[in-house]
Coordinates of N, CA and C and ligand atoms in Angstrom, one line a residue:
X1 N 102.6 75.2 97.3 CA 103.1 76.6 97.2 C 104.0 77.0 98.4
X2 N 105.1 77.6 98.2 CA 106.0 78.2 99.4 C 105.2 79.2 100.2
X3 N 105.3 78.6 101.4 CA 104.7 80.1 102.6 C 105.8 80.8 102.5
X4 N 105.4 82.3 102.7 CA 106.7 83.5 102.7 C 106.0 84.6 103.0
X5 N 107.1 85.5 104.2 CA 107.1 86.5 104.5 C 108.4 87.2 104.0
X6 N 108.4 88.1 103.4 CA 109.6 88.9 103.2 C 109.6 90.2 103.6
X7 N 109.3 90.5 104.8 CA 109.1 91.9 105.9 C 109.2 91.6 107.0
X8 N 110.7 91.2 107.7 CA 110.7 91.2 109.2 C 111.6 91.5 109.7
X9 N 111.1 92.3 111.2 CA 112.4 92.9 111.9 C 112.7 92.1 113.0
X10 N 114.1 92.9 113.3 CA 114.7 92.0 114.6 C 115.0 93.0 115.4
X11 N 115.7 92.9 116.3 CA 116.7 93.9 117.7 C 117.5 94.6 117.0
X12 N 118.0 94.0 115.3 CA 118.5 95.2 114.3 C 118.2 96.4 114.4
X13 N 116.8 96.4 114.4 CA 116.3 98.4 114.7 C 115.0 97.7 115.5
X14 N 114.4 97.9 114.9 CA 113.3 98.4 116.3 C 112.5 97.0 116.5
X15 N 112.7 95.9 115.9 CA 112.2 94.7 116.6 C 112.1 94.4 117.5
X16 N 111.2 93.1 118.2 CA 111.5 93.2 120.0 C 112.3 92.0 120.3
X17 N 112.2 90.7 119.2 CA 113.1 89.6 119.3 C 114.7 89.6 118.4
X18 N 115.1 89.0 119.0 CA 116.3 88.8 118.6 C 116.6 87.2 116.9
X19 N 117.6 88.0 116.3 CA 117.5 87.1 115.1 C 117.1 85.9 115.4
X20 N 118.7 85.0 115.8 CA 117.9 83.9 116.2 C 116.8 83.3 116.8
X21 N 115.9 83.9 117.3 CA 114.8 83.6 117.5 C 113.6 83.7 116.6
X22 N 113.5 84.7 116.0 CA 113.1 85.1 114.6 C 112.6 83.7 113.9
X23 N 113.8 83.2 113.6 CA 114.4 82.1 112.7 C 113.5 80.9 113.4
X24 N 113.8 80.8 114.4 CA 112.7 79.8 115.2 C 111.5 79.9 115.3
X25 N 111.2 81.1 115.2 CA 109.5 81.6 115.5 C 108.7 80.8 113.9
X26 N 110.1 81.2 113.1 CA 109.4 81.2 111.7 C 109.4 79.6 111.1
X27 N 110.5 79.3 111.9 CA 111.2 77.7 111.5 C 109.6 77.0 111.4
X28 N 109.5 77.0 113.1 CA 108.5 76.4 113.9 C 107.0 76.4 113.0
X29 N 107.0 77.8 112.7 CA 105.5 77.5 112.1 C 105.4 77.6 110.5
X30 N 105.9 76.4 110.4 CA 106.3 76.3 109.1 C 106.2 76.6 107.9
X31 N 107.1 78.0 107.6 CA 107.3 78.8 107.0 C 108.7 78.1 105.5
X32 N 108.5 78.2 104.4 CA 109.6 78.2 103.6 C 110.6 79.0 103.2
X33 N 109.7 80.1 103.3 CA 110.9 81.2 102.7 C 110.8 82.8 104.0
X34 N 111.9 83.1 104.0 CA 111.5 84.6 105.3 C 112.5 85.5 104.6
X35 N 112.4 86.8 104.8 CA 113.3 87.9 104.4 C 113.5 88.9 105.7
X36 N 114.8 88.6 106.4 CA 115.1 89.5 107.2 C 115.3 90.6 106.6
X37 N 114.8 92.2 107.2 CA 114.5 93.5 106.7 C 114.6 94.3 107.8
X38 N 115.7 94.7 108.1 CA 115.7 95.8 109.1 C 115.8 97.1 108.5
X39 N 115.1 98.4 109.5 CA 115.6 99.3 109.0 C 117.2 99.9 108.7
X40 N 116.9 100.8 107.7 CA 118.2 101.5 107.3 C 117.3 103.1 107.3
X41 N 117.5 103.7 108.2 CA 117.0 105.1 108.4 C 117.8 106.1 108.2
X42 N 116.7 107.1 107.2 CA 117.8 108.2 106.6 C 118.8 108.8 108.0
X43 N 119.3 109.9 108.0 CA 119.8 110.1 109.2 C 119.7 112.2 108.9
X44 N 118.5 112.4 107.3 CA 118.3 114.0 106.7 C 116.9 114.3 107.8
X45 N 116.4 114.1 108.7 CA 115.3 115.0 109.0 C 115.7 114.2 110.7
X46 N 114.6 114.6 110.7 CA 114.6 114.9 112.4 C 113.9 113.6 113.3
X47 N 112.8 112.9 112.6 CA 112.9 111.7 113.3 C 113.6 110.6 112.0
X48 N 114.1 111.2 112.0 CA 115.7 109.9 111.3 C 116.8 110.2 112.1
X49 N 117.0 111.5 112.6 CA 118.0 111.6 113.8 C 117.8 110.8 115.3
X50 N 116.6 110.6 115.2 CA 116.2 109.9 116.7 C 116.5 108.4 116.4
X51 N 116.0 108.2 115.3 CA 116.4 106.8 115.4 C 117.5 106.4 115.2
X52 N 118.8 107.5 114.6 CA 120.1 107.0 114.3 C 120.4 107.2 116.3
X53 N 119.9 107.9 116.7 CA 120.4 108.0 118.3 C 120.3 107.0 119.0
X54 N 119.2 106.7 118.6 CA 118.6 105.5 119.9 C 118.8 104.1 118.9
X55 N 119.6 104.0 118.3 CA 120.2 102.8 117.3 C 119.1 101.9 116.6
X56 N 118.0 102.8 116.1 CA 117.0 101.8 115.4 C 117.1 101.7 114.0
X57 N 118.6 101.4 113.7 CA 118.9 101.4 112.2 C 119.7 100.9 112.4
X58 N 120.3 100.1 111.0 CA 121.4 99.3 110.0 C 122.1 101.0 109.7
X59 N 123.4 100.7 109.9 CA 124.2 101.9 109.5 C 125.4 101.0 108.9
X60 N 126.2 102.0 108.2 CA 127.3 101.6 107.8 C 128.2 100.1 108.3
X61 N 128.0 101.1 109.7 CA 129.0 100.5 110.3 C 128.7 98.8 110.7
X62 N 127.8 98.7 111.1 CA 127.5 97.7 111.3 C 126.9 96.4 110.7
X63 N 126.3 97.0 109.3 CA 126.0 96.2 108.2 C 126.9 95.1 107.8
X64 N 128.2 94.5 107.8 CA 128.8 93.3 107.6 C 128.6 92.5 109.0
X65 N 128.3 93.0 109.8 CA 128.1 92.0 111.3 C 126.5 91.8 110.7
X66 N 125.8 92.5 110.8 CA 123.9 91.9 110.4 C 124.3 91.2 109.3
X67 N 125.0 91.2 107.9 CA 125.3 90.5 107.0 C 125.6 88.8 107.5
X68 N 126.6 88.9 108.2 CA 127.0 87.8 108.1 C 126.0 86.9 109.3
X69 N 125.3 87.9 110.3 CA 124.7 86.9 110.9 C 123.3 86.0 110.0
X70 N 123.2 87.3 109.6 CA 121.6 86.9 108.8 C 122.3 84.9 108.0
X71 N 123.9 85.2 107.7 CA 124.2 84.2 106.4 C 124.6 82.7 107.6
X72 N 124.8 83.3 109.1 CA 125.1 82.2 109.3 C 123.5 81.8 110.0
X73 N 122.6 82.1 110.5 CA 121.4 81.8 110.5 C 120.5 81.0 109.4
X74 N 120.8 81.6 108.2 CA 120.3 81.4 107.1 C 120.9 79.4 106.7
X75 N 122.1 79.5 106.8 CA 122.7 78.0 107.2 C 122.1 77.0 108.2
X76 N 122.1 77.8 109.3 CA 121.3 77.2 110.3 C 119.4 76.7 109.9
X77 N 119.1 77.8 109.7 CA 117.6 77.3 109.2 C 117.4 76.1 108.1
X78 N 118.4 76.5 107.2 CA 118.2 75.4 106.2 C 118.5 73.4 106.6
X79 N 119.3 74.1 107.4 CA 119.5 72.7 108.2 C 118.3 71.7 109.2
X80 N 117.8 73.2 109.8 CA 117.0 72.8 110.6 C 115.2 72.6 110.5
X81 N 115.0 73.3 109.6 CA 113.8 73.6 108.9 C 113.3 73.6 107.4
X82 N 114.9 73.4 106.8 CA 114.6 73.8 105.0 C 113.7 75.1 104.9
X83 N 114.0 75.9 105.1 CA 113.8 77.3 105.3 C 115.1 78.3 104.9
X84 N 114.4 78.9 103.8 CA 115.2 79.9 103.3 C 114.9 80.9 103.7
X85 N 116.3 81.3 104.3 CA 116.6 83.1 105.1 C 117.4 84.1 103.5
X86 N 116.3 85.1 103.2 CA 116.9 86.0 102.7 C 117.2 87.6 102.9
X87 N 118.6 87.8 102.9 CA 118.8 88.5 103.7 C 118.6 90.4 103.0
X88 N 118.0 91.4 103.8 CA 117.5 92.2 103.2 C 117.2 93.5 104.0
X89 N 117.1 94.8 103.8 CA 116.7 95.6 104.5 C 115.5 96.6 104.3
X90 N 115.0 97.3 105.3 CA 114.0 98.8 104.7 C 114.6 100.0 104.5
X91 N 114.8 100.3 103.8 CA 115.1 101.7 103.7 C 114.1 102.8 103.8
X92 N 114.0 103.1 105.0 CA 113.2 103.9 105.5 C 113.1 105.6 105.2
X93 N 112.8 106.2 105.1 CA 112.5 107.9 104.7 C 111.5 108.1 105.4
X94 N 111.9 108.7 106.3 CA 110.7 109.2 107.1 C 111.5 110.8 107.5
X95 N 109.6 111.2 106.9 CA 109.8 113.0 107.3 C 108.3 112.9 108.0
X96 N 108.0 114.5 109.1 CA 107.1 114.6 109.4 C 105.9 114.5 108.0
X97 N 106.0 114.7 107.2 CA 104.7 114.8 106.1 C 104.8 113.5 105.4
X98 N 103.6 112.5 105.7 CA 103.4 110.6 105.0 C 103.7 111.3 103.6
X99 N 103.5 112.6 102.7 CA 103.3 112.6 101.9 C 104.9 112.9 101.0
X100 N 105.8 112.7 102.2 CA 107.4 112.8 102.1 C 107.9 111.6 101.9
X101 N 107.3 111.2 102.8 CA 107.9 109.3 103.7 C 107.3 108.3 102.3
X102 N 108.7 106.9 102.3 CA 108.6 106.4 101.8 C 108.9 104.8 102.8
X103 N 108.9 103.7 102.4 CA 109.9 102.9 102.8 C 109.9 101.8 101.5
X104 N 111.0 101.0 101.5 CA 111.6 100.4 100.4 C 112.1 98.9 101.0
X105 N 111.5 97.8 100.8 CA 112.4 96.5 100.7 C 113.3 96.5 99.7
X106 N 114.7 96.1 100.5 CA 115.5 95.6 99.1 C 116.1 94.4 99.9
X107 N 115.2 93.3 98.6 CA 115.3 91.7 98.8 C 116.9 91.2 98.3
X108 N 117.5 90.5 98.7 CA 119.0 89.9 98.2 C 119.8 91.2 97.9
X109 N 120.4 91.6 99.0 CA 121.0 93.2 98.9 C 122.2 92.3 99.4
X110 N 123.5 93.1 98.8 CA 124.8 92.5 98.9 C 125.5 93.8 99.5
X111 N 125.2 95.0 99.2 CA 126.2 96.2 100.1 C 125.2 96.8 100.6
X112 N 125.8 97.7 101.5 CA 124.8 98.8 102.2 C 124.1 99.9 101.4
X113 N 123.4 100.6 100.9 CA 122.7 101.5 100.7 C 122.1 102.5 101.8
X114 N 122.9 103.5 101.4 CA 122.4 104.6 102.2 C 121.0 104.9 101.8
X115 N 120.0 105.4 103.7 CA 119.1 105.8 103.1 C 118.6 107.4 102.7
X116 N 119.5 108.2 102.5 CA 119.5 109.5 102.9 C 119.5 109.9 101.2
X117 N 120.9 108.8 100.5 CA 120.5 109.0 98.9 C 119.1 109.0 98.5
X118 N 119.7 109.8 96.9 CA 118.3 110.1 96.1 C 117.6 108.8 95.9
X119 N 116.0 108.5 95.6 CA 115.1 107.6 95.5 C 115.7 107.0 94.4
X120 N 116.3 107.7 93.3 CA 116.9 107.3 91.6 C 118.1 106.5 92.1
X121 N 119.0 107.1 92.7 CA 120.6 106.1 93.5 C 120.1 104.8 93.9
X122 N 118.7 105.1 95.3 CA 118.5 103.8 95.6 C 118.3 102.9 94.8
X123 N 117.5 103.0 93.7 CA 117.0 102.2 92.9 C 117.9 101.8 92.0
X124 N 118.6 102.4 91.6 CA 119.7 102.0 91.0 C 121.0 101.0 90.9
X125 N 121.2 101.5 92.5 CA 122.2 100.5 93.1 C 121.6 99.4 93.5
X126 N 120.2 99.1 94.1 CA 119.5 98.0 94.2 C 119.6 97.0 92.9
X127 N 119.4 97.5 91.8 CA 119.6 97.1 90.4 C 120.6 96.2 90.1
X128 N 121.8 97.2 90.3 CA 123.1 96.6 90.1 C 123.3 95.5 91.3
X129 N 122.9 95.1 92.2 CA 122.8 94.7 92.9 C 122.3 93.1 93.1
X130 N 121.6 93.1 92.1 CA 120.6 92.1 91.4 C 119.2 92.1 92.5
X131 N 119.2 93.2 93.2 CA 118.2 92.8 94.3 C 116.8 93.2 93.7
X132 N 115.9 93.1 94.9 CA 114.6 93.0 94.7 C 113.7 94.3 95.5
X133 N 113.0 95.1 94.4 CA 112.7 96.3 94.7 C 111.0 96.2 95.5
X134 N 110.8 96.8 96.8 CA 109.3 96.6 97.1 C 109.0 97.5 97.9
X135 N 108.1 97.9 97.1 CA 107.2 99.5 98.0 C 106.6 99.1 99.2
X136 N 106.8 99.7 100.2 CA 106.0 98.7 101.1 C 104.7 99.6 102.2
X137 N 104.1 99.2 102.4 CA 102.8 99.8 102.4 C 102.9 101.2 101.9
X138 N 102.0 100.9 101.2 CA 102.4 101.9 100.2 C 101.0 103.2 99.8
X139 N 100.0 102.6 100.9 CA 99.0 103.6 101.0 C 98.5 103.9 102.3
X140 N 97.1 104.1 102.8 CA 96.5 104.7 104.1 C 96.6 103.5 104.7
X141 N 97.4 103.3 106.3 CA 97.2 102.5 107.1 C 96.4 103.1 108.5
X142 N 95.4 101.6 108.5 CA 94.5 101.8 109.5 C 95.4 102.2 110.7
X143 N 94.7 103.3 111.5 CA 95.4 103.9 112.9 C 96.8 104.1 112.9
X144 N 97.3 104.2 111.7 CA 98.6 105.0 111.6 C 98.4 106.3 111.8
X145 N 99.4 107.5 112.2 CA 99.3 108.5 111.9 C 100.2 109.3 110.8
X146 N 101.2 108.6 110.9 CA 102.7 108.7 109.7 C 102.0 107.7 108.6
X147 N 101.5 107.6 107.4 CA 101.6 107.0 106.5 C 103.0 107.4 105.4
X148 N 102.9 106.5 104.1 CA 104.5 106.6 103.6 C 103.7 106.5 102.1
X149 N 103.6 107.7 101.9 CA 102.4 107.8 100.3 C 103.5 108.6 99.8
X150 N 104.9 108.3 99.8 CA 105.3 109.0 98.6 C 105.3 108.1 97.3
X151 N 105.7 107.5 96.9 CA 105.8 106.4 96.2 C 104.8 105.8 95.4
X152 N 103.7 105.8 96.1 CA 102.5 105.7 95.6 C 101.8 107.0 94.5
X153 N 102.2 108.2 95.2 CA 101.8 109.6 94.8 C 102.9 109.8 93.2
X154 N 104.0 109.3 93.6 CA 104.8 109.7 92.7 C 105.2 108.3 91.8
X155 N 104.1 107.6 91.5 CA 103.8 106.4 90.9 C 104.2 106.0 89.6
X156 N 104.1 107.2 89.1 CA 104.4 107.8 87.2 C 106.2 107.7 87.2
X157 N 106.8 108.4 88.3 CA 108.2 108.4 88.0 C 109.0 107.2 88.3
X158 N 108.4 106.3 89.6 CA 109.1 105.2 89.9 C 108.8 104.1 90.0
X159 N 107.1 104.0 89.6 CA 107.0 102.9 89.4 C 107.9 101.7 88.9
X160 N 108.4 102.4 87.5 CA 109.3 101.7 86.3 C 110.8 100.9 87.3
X161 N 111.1 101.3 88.7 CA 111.8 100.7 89.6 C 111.7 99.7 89.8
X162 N 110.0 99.3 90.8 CA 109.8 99.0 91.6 C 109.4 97.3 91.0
X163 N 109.5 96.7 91.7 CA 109.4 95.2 91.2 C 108.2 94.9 91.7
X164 N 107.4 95.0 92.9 CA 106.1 94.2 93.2 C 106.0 95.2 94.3
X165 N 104.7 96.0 95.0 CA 103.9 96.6 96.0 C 103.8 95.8 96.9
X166 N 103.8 96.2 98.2 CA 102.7 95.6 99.1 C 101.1 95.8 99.0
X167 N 100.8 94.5 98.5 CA 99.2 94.9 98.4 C 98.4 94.2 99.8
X168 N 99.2 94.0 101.1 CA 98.5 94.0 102.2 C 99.8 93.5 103.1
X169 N 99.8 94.3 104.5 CA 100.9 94.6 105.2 C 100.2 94.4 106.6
X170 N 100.5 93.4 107.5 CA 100.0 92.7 108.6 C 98.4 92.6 108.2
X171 N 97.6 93.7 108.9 CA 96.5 93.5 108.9 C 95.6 94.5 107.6
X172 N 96.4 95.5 107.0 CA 95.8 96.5 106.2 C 95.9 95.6 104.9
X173 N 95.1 96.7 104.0 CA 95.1 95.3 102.7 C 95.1 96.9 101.8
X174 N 96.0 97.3 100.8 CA 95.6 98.4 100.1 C 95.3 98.1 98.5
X175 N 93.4 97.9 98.2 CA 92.9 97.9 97.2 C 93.3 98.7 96.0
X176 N 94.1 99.8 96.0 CA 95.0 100.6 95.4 C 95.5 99.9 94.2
X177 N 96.8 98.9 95.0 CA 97.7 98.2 94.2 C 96.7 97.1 93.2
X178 N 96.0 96.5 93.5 CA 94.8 95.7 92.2 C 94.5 96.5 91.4
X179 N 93.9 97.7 91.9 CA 93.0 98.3 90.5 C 94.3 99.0 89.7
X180 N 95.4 99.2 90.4 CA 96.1 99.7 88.7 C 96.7 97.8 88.3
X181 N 97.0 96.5 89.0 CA 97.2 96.2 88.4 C 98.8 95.5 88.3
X182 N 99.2 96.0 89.8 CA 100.7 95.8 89.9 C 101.1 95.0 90.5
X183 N 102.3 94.2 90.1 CA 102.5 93.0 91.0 C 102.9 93.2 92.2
X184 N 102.7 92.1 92.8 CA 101.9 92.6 94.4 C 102.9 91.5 94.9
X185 N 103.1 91.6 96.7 CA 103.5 90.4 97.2 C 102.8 90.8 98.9
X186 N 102.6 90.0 99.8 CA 102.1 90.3 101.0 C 102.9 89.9 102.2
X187 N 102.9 91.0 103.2 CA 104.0 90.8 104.1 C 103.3 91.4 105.6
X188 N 103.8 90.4 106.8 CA 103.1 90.1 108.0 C 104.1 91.8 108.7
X189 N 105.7 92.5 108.2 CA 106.4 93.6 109.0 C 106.2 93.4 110.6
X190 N 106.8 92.1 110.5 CA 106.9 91.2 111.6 C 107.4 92.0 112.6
X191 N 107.2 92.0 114.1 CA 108.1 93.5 115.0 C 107.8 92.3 116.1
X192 N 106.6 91.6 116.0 CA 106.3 91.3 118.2 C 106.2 89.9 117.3
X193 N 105.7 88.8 118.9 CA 105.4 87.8 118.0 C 103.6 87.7 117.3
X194 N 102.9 88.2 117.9 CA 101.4 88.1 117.4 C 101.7 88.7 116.1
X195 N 102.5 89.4 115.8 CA 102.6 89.7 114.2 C 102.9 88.7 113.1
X196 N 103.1 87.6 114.0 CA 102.9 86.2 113.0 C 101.7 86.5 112.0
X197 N 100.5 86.3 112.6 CA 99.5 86.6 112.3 C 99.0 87.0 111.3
X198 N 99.1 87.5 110.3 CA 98.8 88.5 109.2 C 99.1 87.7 108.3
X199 N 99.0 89.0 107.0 CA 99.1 88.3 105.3 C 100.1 87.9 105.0
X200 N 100.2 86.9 104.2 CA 101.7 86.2 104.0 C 101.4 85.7 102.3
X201 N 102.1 86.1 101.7 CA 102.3 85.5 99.9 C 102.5 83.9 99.8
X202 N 101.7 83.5 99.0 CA 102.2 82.2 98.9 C 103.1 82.1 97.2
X203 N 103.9 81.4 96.9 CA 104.6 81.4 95.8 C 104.3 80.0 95.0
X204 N 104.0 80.1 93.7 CA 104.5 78.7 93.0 C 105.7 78.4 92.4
X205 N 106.8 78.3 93.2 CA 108.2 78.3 92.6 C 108.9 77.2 93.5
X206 N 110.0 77.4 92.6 CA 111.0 76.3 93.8 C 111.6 77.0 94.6
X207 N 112.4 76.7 95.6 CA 112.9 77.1 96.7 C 114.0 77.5 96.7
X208 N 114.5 78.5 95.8 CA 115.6 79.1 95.5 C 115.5 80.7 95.4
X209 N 116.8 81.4 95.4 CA 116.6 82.6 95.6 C 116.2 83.3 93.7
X210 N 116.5 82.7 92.8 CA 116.4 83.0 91.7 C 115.2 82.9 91.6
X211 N 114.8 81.3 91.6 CA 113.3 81.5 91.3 C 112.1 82.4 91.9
X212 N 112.5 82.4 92.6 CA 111.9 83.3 94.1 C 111.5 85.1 93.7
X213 N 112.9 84.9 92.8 CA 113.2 86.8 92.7 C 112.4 86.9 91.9
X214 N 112.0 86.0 90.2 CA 111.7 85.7 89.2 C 110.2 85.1 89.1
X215 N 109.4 84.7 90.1 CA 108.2 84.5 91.1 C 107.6 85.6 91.0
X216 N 108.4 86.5 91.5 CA 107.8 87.7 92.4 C 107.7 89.0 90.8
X217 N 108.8 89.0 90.4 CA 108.8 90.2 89.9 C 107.9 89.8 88.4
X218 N 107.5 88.6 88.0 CA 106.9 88.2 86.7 C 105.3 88.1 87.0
X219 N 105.5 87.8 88.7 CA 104.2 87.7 89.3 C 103.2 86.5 88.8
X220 N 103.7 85.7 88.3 CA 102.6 84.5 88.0 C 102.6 83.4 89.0
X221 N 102.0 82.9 89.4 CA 101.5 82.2 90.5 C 102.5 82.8 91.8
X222 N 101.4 83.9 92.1 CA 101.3 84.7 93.6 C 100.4 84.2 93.6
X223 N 100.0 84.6 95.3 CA 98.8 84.3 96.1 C 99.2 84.8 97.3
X224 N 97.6 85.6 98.0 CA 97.8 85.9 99.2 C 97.3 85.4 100.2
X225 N 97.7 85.0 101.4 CA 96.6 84.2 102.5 C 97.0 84.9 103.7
X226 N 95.9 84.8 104.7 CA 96.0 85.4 106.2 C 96.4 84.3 106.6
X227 N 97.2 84.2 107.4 CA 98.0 83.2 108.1 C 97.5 83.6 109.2
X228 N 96.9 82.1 110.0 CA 96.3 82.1 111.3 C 97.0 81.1 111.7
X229 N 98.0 80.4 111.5 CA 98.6 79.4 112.2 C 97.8 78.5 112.1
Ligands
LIG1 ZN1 107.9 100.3 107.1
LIG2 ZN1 108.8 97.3 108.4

């Protein structure tokens, strides 16, 4: 089965390593498939203005430079590790109330997406997009204080989006996503390096972005494992 993480950040926004090293971290411990995901932070409330300040977001402007590095990285890994880099962001919503806040992977994204548009736009243009829709923690996290329970709360209207949940995100595991029943995938939201560490999806597919997308969203042979190295 493919080892896979598809939730990790870099120096893009608020990661502490830099891409290429990333790529090595992941090469090294041999990983098949990874999804670079940086934030894309609304820039409507008030700590979405902090982080458009202090540059912990993918913005407009800079989105074809992250693009293309992610693609020349993504070259490089395959060379060096047979490891597939796919490239991807969070779209982040964050208001003071978890009960506002959302965040969103979108796997194999080809343009920017604003995160400030409506939840219906995002999802939409993700669509057209041929990408890959994922709620990501998507209930109560241990020793969080900001949780991101909109999505979850509002389950009835967007589920019908959403292609697979996080049903466990580094070390939280949300029993939630089993009992209704939804396809699931597991992601380490890589930021330091000890964040290796955590839950990681395993896939029974081949090593391609199709099968991969088609894996996930059909959900038959998933699997989750803690990855201890
Ligand atoms: Zn997040
Ligand atoms: Zn994250």
């Amino acid at each position: 089965m493919l080892l896979c993480d598809f939730h990790i950040h870099t120096k893009y926004s608020d990661g502490s390593i830099e891409l290429r090293k990333v790529v090595d971290i992941f090469g090294q411990a041999g990983f098949d498939v990874i999804a670079i995901t940086d934030h894309v932070v609304n820039g409507d409330s008030l700590i979405g203005k902090f982080a458009h300040r202090f540059r912990f977001t993918i913005t407009h402007k800079n989105f074809n430079e992250y693009m293309e590095n992610i693609k020349y990285e993504a070259q490089r890994a395959w060379n060096k590790y047979e490891m597939l880099v796919i490239p991807g962001v969070e779209i982040s919503k964050n208001y003071l109330s978890s009960e506002k806040s959302a965040h969103i992977l979108i796997l194999d994204i080809k343009d920017f997406i604003p995160a400030c548009e409506s939840y219906e736009n995002i999802f939409l243009e993700a669509k057209k997009q041929d990408a890959l829709i994922i709620a990501c923690h998507p209930h109560h996290m241990r020793g969080e204080i900001r949780n991101t329970l909109y999505l979850w709360n509002n389950r009835d209207i967007y589920g019908k989006y959403i292609d697979a949940w996080e049903i466990a995100n580094r070390d939280d595991v949300f029993n939630v996503v089993s009992l209704k029943k939804y396809p699931y995938i597991a992601n380490s939201d890589f930021h330091k390096p000890r964040h290796l560490y955590s839950w990681k999806t395993l896939l029974n597919c081949e090593k391609d972005i199709i099968s991969i997308k088609r894996c996930i969203k059909h959900n038959k042979g998933v699997a989750i494992t803690l990855f201890r190295g």
